[in-house]
């Protein structure tokens, strides 16, 4: 058995696979409200089992999840666990690929806590909890930042005093790397291409949204920056705004910088503009019904993605472009958003096939017409499968 973990600040998602190829998910679940009260939901054999159990911290959550796996006979004993893979948001500059977790790696994750204060602590505690409970089991970490370590200094540096970078690590790190890696791997396999020959613009459009320019198989640039607040407009995040707004709003509202930053993270984006919802489904429905603010939010969102696509295509050799890919919750599911984005790209002759765009699909589909100058795809991402694949490097079965 292989367990894949994705820990948030007060939650812990997990998936259990019976083999390294990940063809079937045996069970999956979520421990949430960690540190508040505690609730565990496990989906297993078509059933959803919910338990309300107090979880003071991530260590208790890990213990409860493992107990539930035993109680439900998903595993007969801890000996059946072959490896555990964890998603870690931030690996700083040092981690460039998935790694076996040892003391040095734990130190790097710890050092990066100040760069990802909401995410790295939960991951670290969960890793430590597994180590305490099943010390002999191999643990591997996959990082959201590592895929972007190929970005060159002229892209990752900000035009600010150099010592902000040299002394304070202020630079673009980029996120959603596990998802981009998955798309690249499977796109290359499906199209029988060498990974190093891939040239793509990938739009990961979910509650958090970013775009990545993949040049010769490597991340050349991405829209998220020092934190996941940068770049595109998102569900509740503003994306890039004039930085002077922060000081101005501090003075206007007499609130401190952390409150304004929190508003940029949690009350902006689709939610802030539409005043309807952060959920793209609600936005499209409200816009269709004529809600003016929802319409503006939808137009803003799609306009910003379109602009980044054009910018990023400009970094690629036009004869070698393999495609534009839409992925994550919105990118995979919203034909309306995909069509609107492509419609807003005027510089390049792109043509969406409306029937293909709307048609149901399983893993991926081409949604462009034959005459489109660049192929366009919708592609379902699977970060857990990518982490499982990362474990494969370090195990025999
Ligand atoms: P993610 O963060 O990748 O889970 O994506 C979450 C986002 O995907 C939310 O904004 C959802 O509204 C959006 N989403 C999921 N399904 C659809 C759909 N059928 N149409 C539009 N948006 C969707």
PDB file of C-alpha atoms in Angstrom, residues 112-349:
ATOM      1  CA  UNK A 112      10.963  27.369   4.331  1.00  0.00           C
ATOM      2  CA  UNK A 113       8.195  27.783   6.936  1.00  0.00           C
ATOM      3  CA  UNK A 114       8.685  31.547   6.874  1.00  0.00           C
ATOM      4  CA  UNK A 115       8.097  31.471   3.101  1.00  0.00           C
ATOM      5  CA  UNK A 116       4.943  29.307   3.370  1.00  0.00           C
ATOM      6  CA  UNK A 117       3.661  29.823   6.927  1.00  0.00           C
ATOM      7  CA  UNK A 118       0.198  28.410   6.215  1.00  0.00           C
ATOM      8  CA  UNK A 119       1.294  25.235   4.474  1.00  0.00           C
ATOM      9  CA  UNK A 120       4.739  23.956   5.436  1.00  0.00           C
ATOM     10  CA  UNK A 121       4.084  23.516   9.202  1.00  0.00           C
ATOM     11  CA  UNK A 122       1.196  21.065   8.627  1.00  0.00           C
ATOM     12  CA  UNK A 123       3.261  19.035   6.163  1.00  0.00           C
ATOM     13  CA  UNK A 124       6.183  18.884   8.552  1.00  0.00           C
ATOM     14  CA  UNK A 125       4.066  17.759  11.499  1.00  0.00           C
ATOM     15  CA  UNK A 126       2.367  15.067   9.398  1.00  0.00           C
ATOM     16  CA  UNK A 127       5.732  13.775   8.152  1.00  0.00           C
ATOM     17  CA  UNK A 128       7.031  13.662  11.730  1.00  0.00           C
ATOM     18  CA  UNK A 129       3.848  11.915  12.904  1.00  0.00           C
ATOM     19  CA  UNK A 130       4.254   9.158  10.312  1.00  0.00           C
ATOM     20  CA  UNK A 131       7.901   8.858  11.289  1.00  0.00           C
ATOM     21  CA  UNK A 132       6.904   8.393  14.938  1.00  0.00           C
ATOM     22  CA  UNK A 133       4.171   5.857  14.219  1.00  0.00           C
ATOM     23  CA  UNK A 134       5.726   3.884  11.312  1.00  0.00           C
ATOM     24  CA  UNK A 135       9.446   4.733  11.579  1.00  0.00           C
ATOM     25  CA  UNK A 136      10.633   2.118   9.085  1.00  0.00           C
ATOM     26  CA  UNK A 137       8.370   3.197   6.215  1.00  0.00           C
ATOM     27  CA  UNK A 138       9.969   5.118   3.339  1.00  0.00           C
ATOM     28  CA  UNK A 139       8.763   8.724   3.144  1.00  0.00           C
ATOM     29  CA  UNK A 140       9.115  10.835   0.002  1.00  0.00           C
ATOM     30  CA  UNK A 141       8.290  14.537  -0.401  1.00  0.00           C
ATOM     31  CA  UNK A 142       7.173  16.236  -3.638  1.00  0.00           C
ATOM     32  CA  UNK A 143       7.315  20.017  -3.724  1.00  0.00           C
ATOM     33  CA  UNK A 144       5.104  22.546  -5.491  1.00  0.00           C
ATOM     34  CA  UNK A 145       8.085  24.810  -6.008  1.00  0.00           C
ATOM     35  CA  UNK A 146      10.685  22.352  -7.325  1.00  0.00           C
ATOM     36  CA  UNK A 147       9.447  22.199 -10.951  1.00  0.00           C
ATOM     37  CA  UNK A 148      10.086  25.948 -11.232  1.00  0.00           C
ATOM     38  CA  UNK A 149      13.711  25.779 -10.108  1.00  0.00           C
ATOM     39  CA  UNK A 150      14.695  25.832 -13.799  1.00  0.00           C
ATOM     40  CA  UNK A 151      13.424  29.424 -14.165  1.00  0.00           C
ATOM     41  CA  UNK A 152      16.308  31.785 -14.983  1.00  0.00           C
ATOM     42  CA  UNK A 153      17.325  34.758 -12.792  1.00  0.00           C
ATOM     43  CA  UNK A 154      15.933  37.308 -15.253  1.00  0.00           C
ATOM     44  CA  UNK A 155      12.511  35.749 -14.698  1.00  0.00           C
ATOM     45  CA  UNK A 156      12.694  34.869 -11.012  1.00  0.00           C
ATOM     46  CA  UNK A 157      14.211  38.115  -9.721  1.00  0.00           C
ATOM     47  CA  UNK A 158      12.010  41.095  -8.997  1.00  0.00           C
ATOM     48  CA  UNK A 159      13.231  44.540 -10.016  1.00  0.00           C
ATOM     49  CA  UNK A 160      13.890  45.499  -6.378  1.00  0.00           C
ATOM     50  CA  UNK A 161      17.142  46.065  -4.435  1.00  0.00           C
ATOM     51  CA  UNK A 162      19.341  43.008  -4.881  1.00  0.00           C
ATOM     52  CA  UNK A 163      19.779  42.405  -1.178  1.00  0.00           C
ATOM     53  CA  UNK A 164      16.042  41.661  -0.900  1.00  0.00           C
ATOM     54  CA  UNK A 165      16.963  38.478  -2.741  1.00  0.00           C
ATOM     55  CA  UNK A 166      20.461  37.917  -1.416  1.00  0.00           C
ATOM     56  CA  UNK A 167      19.628  38.472   2.238  1.00  0.00           C
ATOM     57  CA  UNK A 168      15.899  37.857   2.421  1.00  0.00           C
ATOM     58  CA  UNK A 169      15.193  35.249  -0.320  1.00  0.00           C
ATOM     59  CA  UNK A 170      12.673  37.522  -2.079  1.00  0.00           C
ATOM     60  CA  UNK A 171      12.268  35.992  -5.537  1.00  0.00           C
ATOM     61  CA  UNK A 172       9.702  34.200  -7.660  1.00  0.00           C
ATOM     62  CA  UNK A 173       9.314  30.587  -6.507  1.00  0.00           C
ATOM     63  CA  UNK A 174       6.201  29.552  -8.435  1.00  0.00           C
ATOM     64  CA  UNK A 175       3.661  26.949  -7.316  1.00  0.00           C
ATOM     65  CA  UNK A 176       1.362  24.204  -8.724  1.00  0.00           C
ATOM     66  CA  UNK A 177       4.588  22.482  -9.836  1.00  0.00           C
ATOM     67  CA  UNK A 178       3.368  18.961  -9.083  1.00  0.00           C
ATOM     68  CA  UNK A 179       0.370  19.534 -11.347  1.00  0.00           C
ATOM     69  CA  UNK A 180       2.539  20.969 -14.157  1.00  0.00           C
ATOM     70  CA  UNK A 181       4.914  18.041 -13.846  1.00  0.00           C
ATOM     71  CA  UNK A 182       2.020  15.585 -14.129  1.00  0.00           C
ATOM     72  CA  UNK A 183       0.651  17.289 -17.250  1.00  0.00           C
ATOM     73  CA  UNK A 184       4.098  17.307 -18.893  1.00  0.00           C
ATOM     74  CA  UNK A 185       4.752  13.657 -18.091  1.00  0.00           C
ATOM     75  CA  UNK A 186       1.431  12.368 -19.395  1.00  0.00           C
ATOM     76  CA  UNK A 187       1.258  14.751 -22.361  1.00  0.00           C
ATOM     77  CA  UNK A 188       4.681  13.456 -23.457  1.00  0.00           C
ATOM     78  CA  UNK A 189       3.608   9.825 -23.007  1.00  0.00           C
ATOM     79  CA  UNK A 190       0.334  10.237 -24.881  1.00  0.00           C
ATOM     80  CA  UNK A 191       1.997  12.075 -27.759  1.00  0.00           C
ATOM     81  CA  UNK A 192       5.081   9.841 -27.745  1.00  0.00           C
ATOM     82  CA  UNK A 193       7.372  12.796 -27.296  1.00  0.00           C
ATOM     83  CA  UNK A 194      10.529  13.133 -25.280  1.00  0.00           C
ATOM     84  CA  UNK A 195       9.779  15.212 -22.166  1.00  0.00           C
ATOM     85  CA  UNK A 196      12.693  17.528 -23.027  1.00  0.00           C
ATOM     86  CA  UNK A 197      11.037  18.371 -26.370  1.00  0.00           C
ATOM     87  CA  UNK A 198       7.805  19.705 -24.880  1.00  0.00           C
ATOM     88  CA  UNK A 199       6.778  23.315 -25.476  1.00  0.00           C
ATOM     89  CA  UNK A 200       3.508  24.156 -23.801  1.00  0.00           C
ATOM     90  CA  UNK A 201       1.535  26.887 -22.151  1.00  0.00           C
ATOM     91  CA  UNK A 202      -0.350  25.223 -19.286  1.00  0.00           C
ATOM     92  CA  UNK A 203      -3.192  27.026 -17.526  1.00  0.00           C
ATOM     93  CA  UNK A 204      -3.852  25.534 -14.081  1.00  0.00           C
ATOM     94  CA  UNK A 205      -7.190  27.188 -13.362  1.00  0.00           C
ATOM     95  CA  UNK A 206      -8.635  26.160 -10.031  1.00  0.00           C
ATOM     96  CA  UNK A 207      -9.490  27.985  -6.862  1.00  0.00           C
ATOM     97  CA  UNK A 208      -5.824  28.919  -7.022  1.00  0.00           C
ATOM     98  CA  UNK A 209      -4.886  29.744 -10.615  1.00  0.00           C
ATOM     99  CA  UNK A 210      -1.587  30.065 -12.438  1.00  0.00           C
ATOM    100  CA  UNK A 211      -0.110  29.716 -15.912  1.00  0.00           C
ATOM    101  CA  UNK A 212       3.224  28.065 -16.723  1.00  0.00           C
ATOM    102  CA  UNK A 213       5.368  28.392 -19.814  1.00  0.00           C
ATOM    103  CA  UNK A 214       7.122  25.070 -20.430  1.00  0.00           C
ATOM    104  CA  UNK A 215      10.059  25.464 -22.789  1.00  0.00           C
ATOM    105  CA  UNK A 216      11.997  22.384 -23.869  1.00  0.00           C
ATOM    106  CA  UNK A 217      10.362  20.410 -21.060  1.00  0.00           C
ATOM    107  CA  UNK A 218      11.321  22.858 -18.307  1.00  0.00           C
ATOM    108  CA  UNK A 219       9.470  25.570 -16.472  1.00  0.00           C
ATOM    109  CA  UNK A 220      10.588  28.778 -18.202  1.00  0.00           C
ATOM    110  CA  UNK A 221       8.254  31.069 -16.285  1.00  0.00           C
ATOM    111  CA  UNK A 222       5.100  30.976 -14.202  1.00  0.00           C
ATOM    112  CA  UNK A 223       2.642  33.554 -12.921  1.00  0.00           C
ATOM    113  CA  UNK A 224       2.674  32.824  -9.190  1.00  0.00           C
ATOM    114  CA  UNK A 225       5.621  34.462  -7.500  1.00  0.00           C
ATOM    115  CA  UNK A 226       7.135  34.853  -4.047  1.00  0.00           C
ATOM    116  CA  UNK A 227       3.791  33.550  -2.785  1.00  0.00           C
ATOM    117  CA  UNK A 228       0.697  32.060  -4.463  1.00  0.00           C
ATOM    118  CA  UNK A 229      -0.923  35.519  -4.265  1.00  0.00           C
ATOM    119  CA  UNK A 230       0.839  36.771  -7.397  1.00  0.00           C
ATOM    120  CA  UNK A 231      -0.200  36.530 -11.043  1.00  0.00           C
ATOM    121  CA  UNK A 232      -3.719  35.665 -12.163  1.00  0.00           C
ATOM    122  CA  UNK A 233      -6.949  36.687 -10.505  1.00  0.00           C
ATOM    123  CA  UNK A 234      -8.213  33.647  -8.549  1.00  0.00           C
ATOM    124  CA  UNK A 235     -11.195  32.423  -6.495  1.00  0.00           C
ATOM    125  CA  UNK A 236     -10.497  34.672  -3.504  1.00  0.00           C
ATOM    126  CA  UNK A 237      -6.983  35.970  -4.319  1.00  0.00           C
ATOM    127  CA  UNK A 238      -6.382  39.205  -6.172  1.00  0.00           C
ATOM    128  CA  UNK A 239      -3.341  38.110  -8.159  1.00  0.00           C
ATOM    129  CA  UNK A 240      -0.987  40.943  -9.183  1.00  0.00           C
ATOM    130  CA  UNK A 241      -2.086  44.406  -8.117  1.00  0.00           C
ATOM    131  CA  UNK A 242      -0.231  47.700  -7.776  1.00  0.00           C
ATOM    132  CA  UNK A 243       1.790  47.208  -4.535  1.00  0.00           C
ATOM    133  CA  UNK A 244       1.111  50.831  -3.525  1.00  0.00           C
ATOM    134  CA  UNK A 245      -2.514  49.877  -2.918  1.00  0.00           C
ATOM    135  CA  UNK A 246      -1.443  48.123   0.291  1.00  0.00           C
ATOM    136  CA  UNK A 247      -0.039  51.193   2.061  1.00  0.00           C
ATOM    137  CA  UNK A 248      -2.885  53.317   0.708  1.00  0.00           C
ATOM    138  CA  UNK A 249      -5.528  50.934   2.096  1.00  0.00           C
ATOM    139  CA  UNK A 250      -3.716  50.671   5.433  1.00  0.00           C
ATOM    140  CA  UNK A 251      -4.049  54.453   5.775  1.00  0.00           C
ATOM    141  CA  UNK A 252      -7.613  54.593   4.426  1.00  0.00           C
ATOM    142  CA  UNK A 253      -9.043  51.789   6.578  1.00  0.00           C
ATOM    143  CA  UNK A 254      -6.714  52.057   9.626  1.00  0.00           C
ATOM    144  CA  UNK A 255      -6.095  48.316   9.379  1.00  0.00           C
ATOM    145  CA  UNK A 256      -2.628  46.785   9.513  1.00  0.00           C
ATOM    146  CA  UNK A 257      -0.667  45.252   6.638  1.00  0.00           C
ATOM    147  CA  UNK A 258      -1.489  41.673   7.589  1.00  0.00           C
ATOM    148  CA  UNK A 259      -5.237  42.446   7.519  1.00  0.00           C
ATOM    149  CA  UNK A 260      -4.969  44.036   4.059  1.00  0.00           C
ATOM    150  CA  UNK A 261      -2.884  41.089   2.827  1.00  0.00           C
ATOM    151  CA  UNK A 262      -5.493  38.729   4.253  1.00  0.00           C
ATOM    152  CA  UNK A 263      -8.165  40.600   2.288  1.00  0.00           C
ATOM    153  CA  UNK A 264      -6.085  40.264  -0.870  1.00  0.00           C
ATOM    154  CA  UNK A 265      -5.874  36.514  -0.170  1.00  0.00           C
ATOM    155  CA  UNK A 266      -9.355  35.731   1.073  1.00  0.00           C
ATOM    156  CA  UNK A 267     -11.803  38.417  -0.010  1.00  0.00           C
ATOM    157  CA  UNK A 268     -10.582  39.398  -3.459  1.00  0.00           C
ATOM    158  CA  UNK A 269     -10.515  37.695  -6.871  1.00  0.00           C
ATOM    159  CA  UNK A 270     -13.803  36.323  -8.233  1.00  0.00           C
ATOM    160  CA  UNK A 271     -15.414  36.700  -4.802  1.00  0.00           C
ATOM    161  CA  UNK A 272     -14.311  40.286  -4.267  1.00  0.00           C
ATOM    162  CA  UNK A 273     -15.312  41.533  -7.703  1.00  0.00           C
ATOM    163  CA  UNK A 274     -18.569  39.606  -8.122  1.00  0.00           C
ATOM    164  CA  UNK A 275     -19.757  39.745  -4.516  1.00  0.00           C
ATOM    165  CA  UNK A 276     -21.500  36.513  -5.531  1.00  0.00           C
ATOM    166  CA  UNK A 277     -19.051  33.674  -4.884  1.00  0.00           C
ATOM    167  CA  UNK A 278     -15.476  32.460  -5.281  1.00  0.00           C
ATOM    168  CA  UNK A 279     -16.810  29.444  -7.160  1.00  0.00           C
ATOM    169  CA  UNK A 280     -16.664  29.700 -10.942  1.00  0.00           C
ATOM    170  CA  UNK A 281     -19.871  27.651 -11.292  1.00  0.00           C
ATOM    171  CA  UNK A 282     -21.816  30.281  -9.337  1.00  0.00           C
ATOM    172  CA  UNK A 283     -20.153  33.097 -11.269  1.00  0.00           C
ATOM    173  CA  UNK A 284     -21.056  31.690 -14.701  1.00  0.00           C
ATOM    174  CA  UNK A 285     -24.654  31.056 -13.643  1.00  0.00           C
ATOM    175  CA  UNK A 286     -25.017  34.558 -12.163  1.00  0.00           C
ATOM    176  CA  UNK A 287     -23.388  36.140 -15.236  1.00  0.00           C
ATOM    177  CA  UNK A 288     -25.781  34.252 -17.541  1.00  0.00           C
ATOM    178  CA  UNK A 289     -28.702  35.561 -15.509  1.00  0.00           C
ATOM    179  CA  UNK A 290     -27.418  39.095 -16.065  1.00  0.00           C
ATOM    180  CA  UNK A 291     -25.660  39.859 -12.775  1.00  0.00           C
ATOM    181  CA  UNK A 292     -23.404  42.781 -13.734  1.00  0.00           C
ATOM    182  CA  UNK A 293     -20.654  42.224 -11.178  1.00  0.00           C
ATOM    183  CA  UNK A 294     -20.487  38.498 -11.927  1.00  0.00           C
ATOM    184  CA  UNK A 295     -20.150  39.362 -15.632  1.00  0.00           C
ATOM    185  CA  UNK A 296     -17.276  41.736 -14.888  1.00  0.00           C
ATOM    186  CA  UNK A 297     -15.579  39.078 -12.735  1.00  0.00           C
ATOM    187  CA  UNK A 298     -15.880  36.504 -15.529  1.00  0.00           C
ATOM    188  CA  UNK A 299     -14.579  38.913 -18.168  1.00  0.00           C
ATOM    189  CA  UNK A 300     -11.673  40.022 -15.938  1.00  0.00           C
ATOM    190  CA  UNK A 301     -10.684  36.471 -15.103  1.00  0.00           C
ATOM    191  CA  UNK A 302     -10.712  35.266 -18.712  1.00  0.00           C
ATOM    192  CA  UNK A 303      -9.004  38.438 -19.995  1.00  0.00           C
ATOM    193  CA  UNK A 304      -6.123  37.992 -17.575  1.00  0.00           C
ATOM    194  CA  UNK A 305      -5.597  34.350 -18.498  1.00  0.00           C
ATOM    195  CA  UNK A 306      -5.692  35.261 -22.214  1.00  0.00           C
ATOM    196  CA  UNK A 307      -3.030  37.916 -21.707  1.00  0.00           C
ATOM    197  CA  UNK A 308      -0.684  35.552 -19.941  1.00  0.00           C
ATOM    198  CA  UNK A 309      -1.151  32.884 -22.605  1.00  0.00           C
ATOM    199  CA  UNK A 310      -0.081  35.374 -25.286  1.00  0.00           C
ATOM    200  CA  UNK A 311       2.904  36.559 -23.234  1.00  0.00           C
ATOM    201  CA  UNK A 312       4.056  33.026 -22.593  1.00  0.00           C
ATOM    202  CA  UNK A 313       3.568  31.840 -26.175  1.00  0.00           C
ATOM    203  CA  UNK A 314       5.945  34.633 -27.103  1.00  0.00           C
ATOM    204  CA  UNK A 315       8.751  32.839 -25.227  1.00  0.00           C
ATOM    205  CA  UNK A 316       8.431  29.710 -27.354  1.00  0.00           C
ATOM    206  CA  UNK A 317       9.691  28.832 -30.810  1.00  0.00           C
ATOM    207  CA  UNK A 318       6.477  29.130 -32.839  1.00  0.00           C
ATOM    208  CA  UNK A 319       7.331  26.032 -34.902  1.00  0.00           C
ATOM    209  CA  UNK A 320       7.708  23.861 -31.830  1.00  0.00           C
ATOM    210  CA  UNK A 321       4.606  24.697 -29.782  1.00  0.00           C
ATOM    211  CA  UNK A 322       2.786  21.507 -28.742  1.00  0.00           C
ATOM    212  CA  UNK A 323      -0.272  23.177 -27.328  1.00  0.00           C
ATOM    213  CA  UNK A 324      -2.183  25.262 -24.863  1.00  0.00           C
ATOM    214  CA  UNK A 325      -3.544  23.141 -22.021  1.00  0.00           C
ATOM    215  CA  UNK A 326      -6.374  23.898 -19.597  1.00  0.00           C
ATOM    216  CA  UNK A 327      -6.389  21.996 -16.315  1.00  0.00           C
ATOM    217  CA  UNK A 328      -7.619  22.017 -12.646  1.00  0.00           C
ATOM    218  CA  UNK A 329     -11.238  22.562 -11.505  1.00  0.00           C
ATOM    219  CA  UNK A 330     -12.127  25.434 -13.841  1.00  0.00           C
ATOM    220  CA  UNK A 331      -9.777  24.557 -16.705  1.00  0.00           C
ATOM    221  CA  UNK A 332     -10.931  20.935 -16.814  1.00  0.00           C
ATOM    222  CA  UNK A 333     -14.641  21.559 -16.399  1.00  0.00           C
ATOM    223  CA  UNK A 334     -15.721  24.954 -17.654  1.00  0.00           C
ATOM    224  CA  UNK A 335     -16.205  25.027 -21.424  1.00  0.00           C
ATOM    225  CA  UNK A 336     -17.538  28.571 -21.005  1.00  0.00           C
ATOM    226  CA  UNK A 337     -14.288  29.810 -19.435  1.00  0.00           C
ATOM    227  CA  UNK A 338     -12.121  27.972 -21.983  1.00  0.00           C
ATOM    228  CA  UNK A 339     -14.086  29.424 -24.899  1.00  0.00           C
ATOM    229  CA  UNK A 340     -14.014  32.945 -23.450  1.00  0.00           C
ATOM    230  CA  UNK A 341     -10.264  32.836 -22.903  1.00  0.00           C
ATOM    231  CA  UNK A 342      -9.513  31.662 -26.431  1.00  0.00           C
ATOM    232  CA  UNK A 343     -11.977  34.175 -27.899  1.00  0.00           C
ATOM    233  CA  UNK A 344      -9.973  36.967 -26.199  1.00  0.00           C
ATOM    234  CA  UNK A 345      -6.712  35.979 -27.911  1.00  0.00           C
ATOM    235  CA  UNK A 346      -6.650  38.107 -31.054  1.00  0.00           C
ATOM    236  CA  UNK A 347      -2.980  37.982 -32.048  1.00  0.00           C
ATOM    237  CA  UNK A 348      -2.850  34.312 -33.041  1.00  0.00           C
ATOM    238  CA  UNK A 349      -5.466  32.462 -35.132  1.00  0.00           C
TER     239      UNK A 349
END
